[in-house]
Coordinates of C-alpha atoms (C1' of nucleotides) in Angstrom, one line a residue:
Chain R
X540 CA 98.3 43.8 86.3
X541 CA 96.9 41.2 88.7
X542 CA 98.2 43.9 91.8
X543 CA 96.5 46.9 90.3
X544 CA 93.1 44.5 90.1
X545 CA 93.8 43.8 93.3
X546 CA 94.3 47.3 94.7
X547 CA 91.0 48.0 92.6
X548 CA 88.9 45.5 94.5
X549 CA 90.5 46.7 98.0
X550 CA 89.2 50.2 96.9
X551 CA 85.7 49.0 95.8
X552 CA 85.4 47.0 99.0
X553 CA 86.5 50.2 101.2
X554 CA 82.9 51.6 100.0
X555 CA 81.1 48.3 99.8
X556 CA 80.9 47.7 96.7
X557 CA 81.8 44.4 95.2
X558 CA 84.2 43.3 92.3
X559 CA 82.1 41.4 90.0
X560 CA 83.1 39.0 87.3
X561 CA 81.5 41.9 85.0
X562 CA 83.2 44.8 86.7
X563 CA 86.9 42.5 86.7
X564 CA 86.3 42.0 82.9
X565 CA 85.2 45.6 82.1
X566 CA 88.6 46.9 84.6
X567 CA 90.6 44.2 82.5
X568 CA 89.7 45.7 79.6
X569 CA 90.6 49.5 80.5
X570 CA 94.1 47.8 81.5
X571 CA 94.8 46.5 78.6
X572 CA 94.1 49.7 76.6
X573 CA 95.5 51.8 78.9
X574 CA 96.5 54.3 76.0
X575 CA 93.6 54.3 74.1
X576 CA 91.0 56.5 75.1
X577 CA 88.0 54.4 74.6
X578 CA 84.2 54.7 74.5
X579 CA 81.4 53.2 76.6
X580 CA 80.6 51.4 73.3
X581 CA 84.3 50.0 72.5
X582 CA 84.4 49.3 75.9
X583 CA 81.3 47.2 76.0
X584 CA 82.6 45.2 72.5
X585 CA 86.2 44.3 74.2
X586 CA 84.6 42.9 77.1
X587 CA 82.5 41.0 75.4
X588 CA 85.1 39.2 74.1
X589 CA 85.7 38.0 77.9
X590 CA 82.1 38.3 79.2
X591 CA 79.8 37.7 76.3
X592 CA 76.5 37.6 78.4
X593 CA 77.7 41.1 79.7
X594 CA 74.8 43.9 78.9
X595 CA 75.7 47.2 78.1
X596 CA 73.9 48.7 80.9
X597 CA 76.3 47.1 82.8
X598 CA 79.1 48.4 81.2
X599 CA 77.3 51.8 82.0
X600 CA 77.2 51.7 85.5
X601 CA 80.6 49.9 86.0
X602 CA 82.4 53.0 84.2
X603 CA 80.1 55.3 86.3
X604 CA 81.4 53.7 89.3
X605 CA 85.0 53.6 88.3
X606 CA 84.6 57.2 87.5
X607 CA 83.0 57.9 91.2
X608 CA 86.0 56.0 92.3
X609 CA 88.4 58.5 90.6
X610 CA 90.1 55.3 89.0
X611 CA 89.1 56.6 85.6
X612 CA 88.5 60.3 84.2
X613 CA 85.3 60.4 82.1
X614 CA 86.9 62.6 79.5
X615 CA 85.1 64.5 76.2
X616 CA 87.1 65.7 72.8
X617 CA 84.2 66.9 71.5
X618 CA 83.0 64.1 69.0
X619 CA 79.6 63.4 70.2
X620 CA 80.9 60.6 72.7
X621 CA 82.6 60.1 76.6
X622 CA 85.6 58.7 76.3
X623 CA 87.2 56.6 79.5
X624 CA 91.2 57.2 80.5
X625 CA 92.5 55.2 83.2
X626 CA 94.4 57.4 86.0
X627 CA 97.9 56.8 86.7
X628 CA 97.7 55.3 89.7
X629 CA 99.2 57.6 92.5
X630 CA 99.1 60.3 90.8
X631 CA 97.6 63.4 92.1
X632 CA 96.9 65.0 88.7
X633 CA 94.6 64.5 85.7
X634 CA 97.2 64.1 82.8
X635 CA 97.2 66.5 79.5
X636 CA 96.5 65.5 76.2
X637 CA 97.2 66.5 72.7
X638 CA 94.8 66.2 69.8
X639 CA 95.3 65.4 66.6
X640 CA 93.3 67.8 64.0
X641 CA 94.9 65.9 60.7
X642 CA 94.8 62.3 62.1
X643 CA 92.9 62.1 65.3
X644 CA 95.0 60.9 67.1
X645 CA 94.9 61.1 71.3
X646 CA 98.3 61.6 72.7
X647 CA 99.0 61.7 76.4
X648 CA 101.5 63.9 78.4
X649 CA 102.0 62.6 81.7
X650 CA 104.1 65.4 83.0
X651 CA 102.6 68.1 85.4
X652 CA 103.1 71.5 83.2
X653 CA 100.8 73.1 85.4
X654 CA 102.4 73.7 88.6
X655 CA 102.8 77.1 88.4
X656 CA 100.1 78.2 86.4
X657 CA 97.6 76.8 89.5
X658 CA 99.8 78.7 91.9
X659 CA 98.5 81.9 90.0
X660 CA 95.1 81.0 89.6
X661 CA 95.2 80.0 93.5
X662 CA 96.0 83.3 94.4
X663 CA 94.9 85.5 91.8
X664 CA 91.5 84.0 91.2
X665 CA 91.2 82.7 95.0
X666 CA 90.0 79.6 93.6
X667 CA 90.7 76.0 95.5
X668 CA 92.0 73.9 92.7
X669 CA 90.7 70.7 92.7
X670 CA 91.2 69.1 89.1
X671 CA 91.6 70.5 86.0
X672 CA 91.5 69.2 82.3
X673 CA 94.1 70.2 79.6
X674 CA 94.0 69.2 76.0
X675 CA 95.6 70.8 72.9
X676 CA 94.4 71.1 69.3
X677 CA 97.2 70.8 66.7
X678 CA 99.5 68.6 64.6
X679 CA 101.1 66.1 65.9
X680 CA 104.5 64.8 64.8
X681 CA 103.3 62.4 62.8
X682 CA 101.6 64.1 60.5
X683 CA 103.8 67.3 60.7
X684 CA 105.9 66.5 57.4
Chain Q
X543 CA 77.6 96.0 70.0
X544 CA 76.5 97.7 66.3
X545 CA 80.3 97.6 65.3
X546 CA 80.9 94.4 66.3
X547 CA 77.8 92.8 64.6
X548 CA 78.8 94.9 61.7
X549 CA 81.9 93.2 61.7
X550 CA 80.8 89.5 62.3
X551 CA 78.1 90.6 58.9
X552 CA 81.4 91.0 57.3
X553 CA 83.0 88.0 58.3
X554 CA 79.9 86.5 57.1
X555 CA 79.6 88.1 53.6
X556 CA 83.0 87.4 53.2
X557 CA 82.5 83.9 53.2
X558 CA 79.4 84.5 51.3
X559 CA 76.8 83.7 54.0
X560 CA 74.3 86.4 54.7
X561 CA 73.3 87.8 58.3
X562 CA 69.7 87.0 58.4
X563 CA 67.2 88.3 60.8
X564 CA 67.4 84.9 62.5
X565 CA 71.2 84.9 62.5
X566 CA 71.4 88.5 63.9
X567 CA 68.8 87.6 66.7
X568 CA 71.3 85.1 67.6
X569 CA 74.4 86.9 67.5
X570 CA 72.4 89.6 69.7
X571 CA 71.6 86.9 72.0
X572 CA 75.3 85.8 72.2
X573 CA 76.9 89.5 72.9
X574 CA 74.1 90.4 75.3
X575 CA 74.9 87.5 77.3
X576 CA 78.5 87.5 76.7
X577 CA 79.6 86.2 80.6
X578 CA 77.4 83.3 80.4
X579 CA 77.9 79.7 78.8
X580 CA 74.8 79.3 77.1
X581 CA 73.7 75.5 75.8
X582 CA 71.4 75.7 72.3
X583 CA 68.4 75.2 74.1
X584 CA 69.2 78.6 76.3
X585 CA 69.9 80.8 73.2
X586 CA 66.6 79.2 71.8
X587 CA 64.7 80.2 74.4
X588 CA 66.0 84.1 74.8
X589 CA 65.7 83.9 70.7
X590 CA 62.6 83.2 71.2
X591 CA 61.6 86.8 73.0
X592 CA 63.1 88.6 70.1
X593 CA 62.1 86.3 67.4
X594 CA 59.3 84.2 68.3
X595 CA 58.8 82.6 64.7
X596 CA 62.4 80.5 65.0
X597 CA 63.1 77.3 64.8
X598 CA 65.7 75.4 66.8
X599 CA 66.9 73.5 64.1
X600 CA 68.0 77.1 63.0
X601 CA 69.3 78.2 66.2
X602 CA 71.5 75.2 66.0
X603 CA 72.5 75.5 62.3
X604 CA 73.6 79.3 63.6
X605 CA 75.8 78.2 66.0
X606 CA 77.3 75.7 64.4
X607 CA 78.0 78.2 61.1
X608 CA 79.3 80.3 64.1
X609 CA 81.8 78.1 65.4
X610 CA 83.0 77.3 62.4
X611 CA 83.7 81.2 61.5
X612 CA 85.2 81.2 65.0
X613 CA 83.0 83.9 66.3
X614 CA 82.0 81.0 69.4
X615 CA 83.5 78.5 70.9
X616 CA 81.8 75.0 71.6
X617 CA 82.5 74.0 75.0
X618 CA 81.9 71.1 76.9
X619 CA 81.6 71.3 80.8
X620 CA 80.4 67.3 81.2
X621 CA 76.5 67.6 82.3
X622 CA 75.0 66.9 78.8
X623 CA 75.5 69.2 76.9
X624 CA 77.2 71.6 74.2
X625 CA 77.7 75.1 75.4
X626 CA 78.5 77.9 73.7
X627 CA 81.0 80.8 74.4
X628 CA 81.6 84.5 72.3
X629 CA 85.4 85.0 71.6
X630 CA 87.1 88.1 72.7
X631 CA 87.8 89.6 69.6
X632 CA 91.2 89.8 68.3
X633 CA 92.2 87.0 71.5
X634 CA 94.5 84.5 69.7
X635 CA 94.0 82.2 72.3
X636 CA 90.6 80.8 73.6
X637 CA 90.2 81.9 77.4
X638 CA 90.4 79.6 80.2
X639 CA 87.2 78.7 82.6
X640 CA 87.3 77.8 86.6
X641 CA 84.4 75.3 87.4
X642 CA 82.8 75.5 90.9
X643 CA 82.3 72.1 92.3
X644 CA 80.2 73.8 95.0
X645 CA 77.1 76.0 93.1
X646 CA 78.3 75.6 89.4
X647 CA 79.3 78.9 88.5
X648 CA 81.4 79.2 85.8
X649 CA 84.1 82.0 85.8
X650 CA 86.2 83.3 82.8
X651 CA 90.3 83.8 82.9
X652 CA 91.3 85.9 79.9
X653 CA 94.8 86.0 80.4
X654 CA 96.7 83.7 78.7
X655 CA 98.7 81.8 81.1
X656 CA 100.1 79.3 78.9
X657 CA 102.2 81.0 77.0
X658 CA 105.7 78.9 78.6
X659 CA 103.9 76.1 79.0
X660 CA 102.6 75.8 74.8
X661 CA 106.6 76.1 73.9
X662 CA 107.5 73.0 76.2
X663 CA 104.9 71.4 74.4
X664 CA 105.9 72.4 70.7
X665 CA 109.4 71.7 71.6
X666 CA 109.3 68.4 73.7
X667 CA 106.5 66.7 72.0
X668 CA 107.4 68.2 68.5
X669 CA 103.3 69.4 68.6
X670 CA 101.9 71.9 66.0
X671 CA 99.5 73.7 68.9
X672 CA 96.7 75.4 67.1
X673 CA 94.2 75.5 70.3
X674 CA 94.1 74.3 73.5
X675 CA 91.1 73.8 76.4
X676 CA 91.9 74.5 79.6
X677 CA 89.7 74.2 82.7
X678 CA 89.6 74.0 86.6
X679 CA 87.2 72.4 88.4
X680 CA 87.0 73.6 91.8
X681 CA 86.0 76.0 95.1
X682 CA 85.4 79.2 94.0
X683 CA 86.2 82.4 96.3
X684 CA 82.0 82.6 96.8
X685 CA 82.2 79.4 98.2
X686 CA 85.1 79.5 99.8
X687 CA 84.2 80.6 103.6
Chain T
dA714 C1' 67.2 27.5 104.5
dT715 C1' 65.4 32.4 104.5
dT716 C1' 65.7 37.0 103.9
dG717 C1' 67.2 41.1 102.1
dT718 C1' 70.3 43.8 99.6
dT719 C1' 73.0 44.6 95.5
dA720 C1' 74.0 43.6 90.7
dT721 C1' 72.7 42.3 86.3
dG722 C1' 70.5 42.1 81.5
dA723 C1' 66.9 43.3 78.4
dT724 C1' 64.6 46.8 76.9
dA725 C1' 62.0 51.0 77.0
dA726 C1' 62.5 55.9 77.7
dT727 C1' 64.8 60.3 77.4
dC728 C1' 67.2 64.0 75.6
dA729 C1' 70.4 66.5 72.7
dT730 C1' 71.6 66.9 68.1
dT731 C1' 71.2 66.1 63.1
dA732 C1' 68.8 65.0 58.8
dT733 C1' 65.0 65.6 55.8
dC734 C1' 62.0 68.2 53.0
dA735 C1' 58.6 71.3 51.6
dT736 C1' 58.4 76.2 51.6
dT737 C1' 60.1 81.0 51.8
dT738 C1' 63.4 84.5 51.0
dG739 C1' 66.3 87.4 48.6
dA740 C1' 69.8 88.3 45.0
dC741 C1' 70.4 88.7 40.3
dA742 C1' 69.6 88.3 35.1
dG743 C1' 66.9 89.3 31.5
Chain V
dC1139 C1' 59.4 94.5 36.9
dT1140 C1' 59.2 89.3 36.7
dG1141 C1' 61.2 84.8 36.6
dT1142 C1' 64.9 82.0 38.2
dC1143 C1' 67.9 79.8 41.4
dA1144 C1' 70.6 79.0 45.4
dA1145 C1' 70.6 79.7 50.2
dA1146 C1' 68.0 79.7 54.5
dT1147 C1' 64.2 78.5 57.3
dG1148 C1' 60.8 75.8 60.2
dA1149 C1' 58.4 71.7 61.3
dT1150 C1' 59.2 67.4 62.3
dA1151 C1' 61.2 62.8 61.9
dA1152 C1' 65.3 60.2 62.7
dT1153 C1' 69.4 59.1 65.1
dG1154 C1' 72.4 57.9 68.7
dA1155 C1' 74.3 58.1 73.3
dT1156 C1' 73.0 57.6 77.8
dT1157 C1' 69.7 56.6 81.6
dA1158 C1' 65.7 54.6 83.8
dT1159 C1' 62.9 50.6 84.7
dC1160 C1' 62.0 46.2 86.2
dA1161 C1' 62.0 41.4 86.7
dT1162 C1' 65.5 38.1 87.8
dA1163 C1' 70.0 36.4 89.6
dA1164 C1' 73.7 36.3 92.8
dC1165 C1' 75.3 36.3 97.2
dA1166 C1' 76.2 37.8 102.0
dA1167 C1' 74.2 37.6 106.6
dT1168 C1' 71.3 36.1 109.8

DNA sequence: ATTGTTATGATAATCATTATCATTTGACAG
DNA sequence: CTGTCAAATGATAATGATTATCATAACAAT
């Protein structure tokens, strides 16, 4: 915990930009709900529980930042909201995720499925792949009887 | 394009909503601009030239009852706002899209290239797949020198 | 200490989408 | 036909997430 923070900072310092009380408690926060996928608004109650002074504007522009930073992925399942999802750190793709239509729930897959699949979209499409976003729609094994 | 509004009328009367002029201006809008990703504000706006007495509230309620009869698909690319795609007819599976990073062109993949990867998924993470969302973000062979 | 830049918090503004509601339309029964 | 009724529409108000504004605070560098 205390190292990622750390490696956070060196990151926001590399482009001059400082760790503040504000932006540790909001990157606290995202740590310690690293599975959840959570919105600026949850966000902004959690660290209040840390921060209470903190103003949601704040919270704003810290998750802007961390999402210019690549050290989250501003993420959208379609309800009307963006949702925040801390990266894994090191790794070099955005991870998949699997929807819940009966319960809602946000499940993560953390395994690249999608190696081949770019090579053909490299070559076929000619298109430089950068990123890409995966989620699927279905039941999950919960609710699957 | 008069069979295949015929056959979303159908679709329609079979779940006993009617293909108003208003609805049909839409749906005309749609297939005429079938390549593009069109936000409600867009469709209003080219509904507007055939149908200048329509509301947007309609144009929204349209593509909403759309969506749900699976005629579009409501996409979200991350600026703002909700976009809306036609379905190839008779696709089981909802095609893929490659996002330029570079001029924000937005390029279609019909083929369905996940076929190995959804069985992984059903198998490994015991997943009911009903839909999935797949996009790449990007350089697209325009931009790439 | 002084200056200047960056960050913050409160709040107003914006913008897409949804809700409301009076009116219109069109199908159907008598 | 004519009246009735549910569905659809259009204008507009309301909502809700996000962004912009601006005065103030923090803080690093001279």
């Amino acid at each position: 915990m205390e190292q990622r923070i750390d490696r956070i900072k060196k990151q926001l310092h590399s482009q001059s930009y400082k760790l503040t009380p504000q932006r540790e408690a909001t990157v606290r926060v995202l740590l310690e709900h690293e599975d959840d996928h959570l919105s600026a608004e949850e966000v902004y109650m959690l660290v209040k529980e840390k921060y209470p002074e903190i103003g949601l504007a704040t919270v704003y522009r810290t998750l802007e930042l961390l999402t210019e930073l690549k050290v989250v992925d501003k993420i959208n399942f379609g309800d009307g909201v963006s949702r925040y999802d801390l990266r894994q750190e090191g790794a070099d793709h955005f991870h998949h995720h699997l929807v819940c239509l009966e319960c809602g729930a946000v499940d993560e897959i953390q395994e690249d499925l999608l190696g081949d699949v770019e090579k053909v979209v490299e070559k076929r499409w000619n298109f430089e792949i950068k990123d890409h976003r995966l989620t699927f729609h279905g039941i999950c094994y919960r609710c699957r009887t």
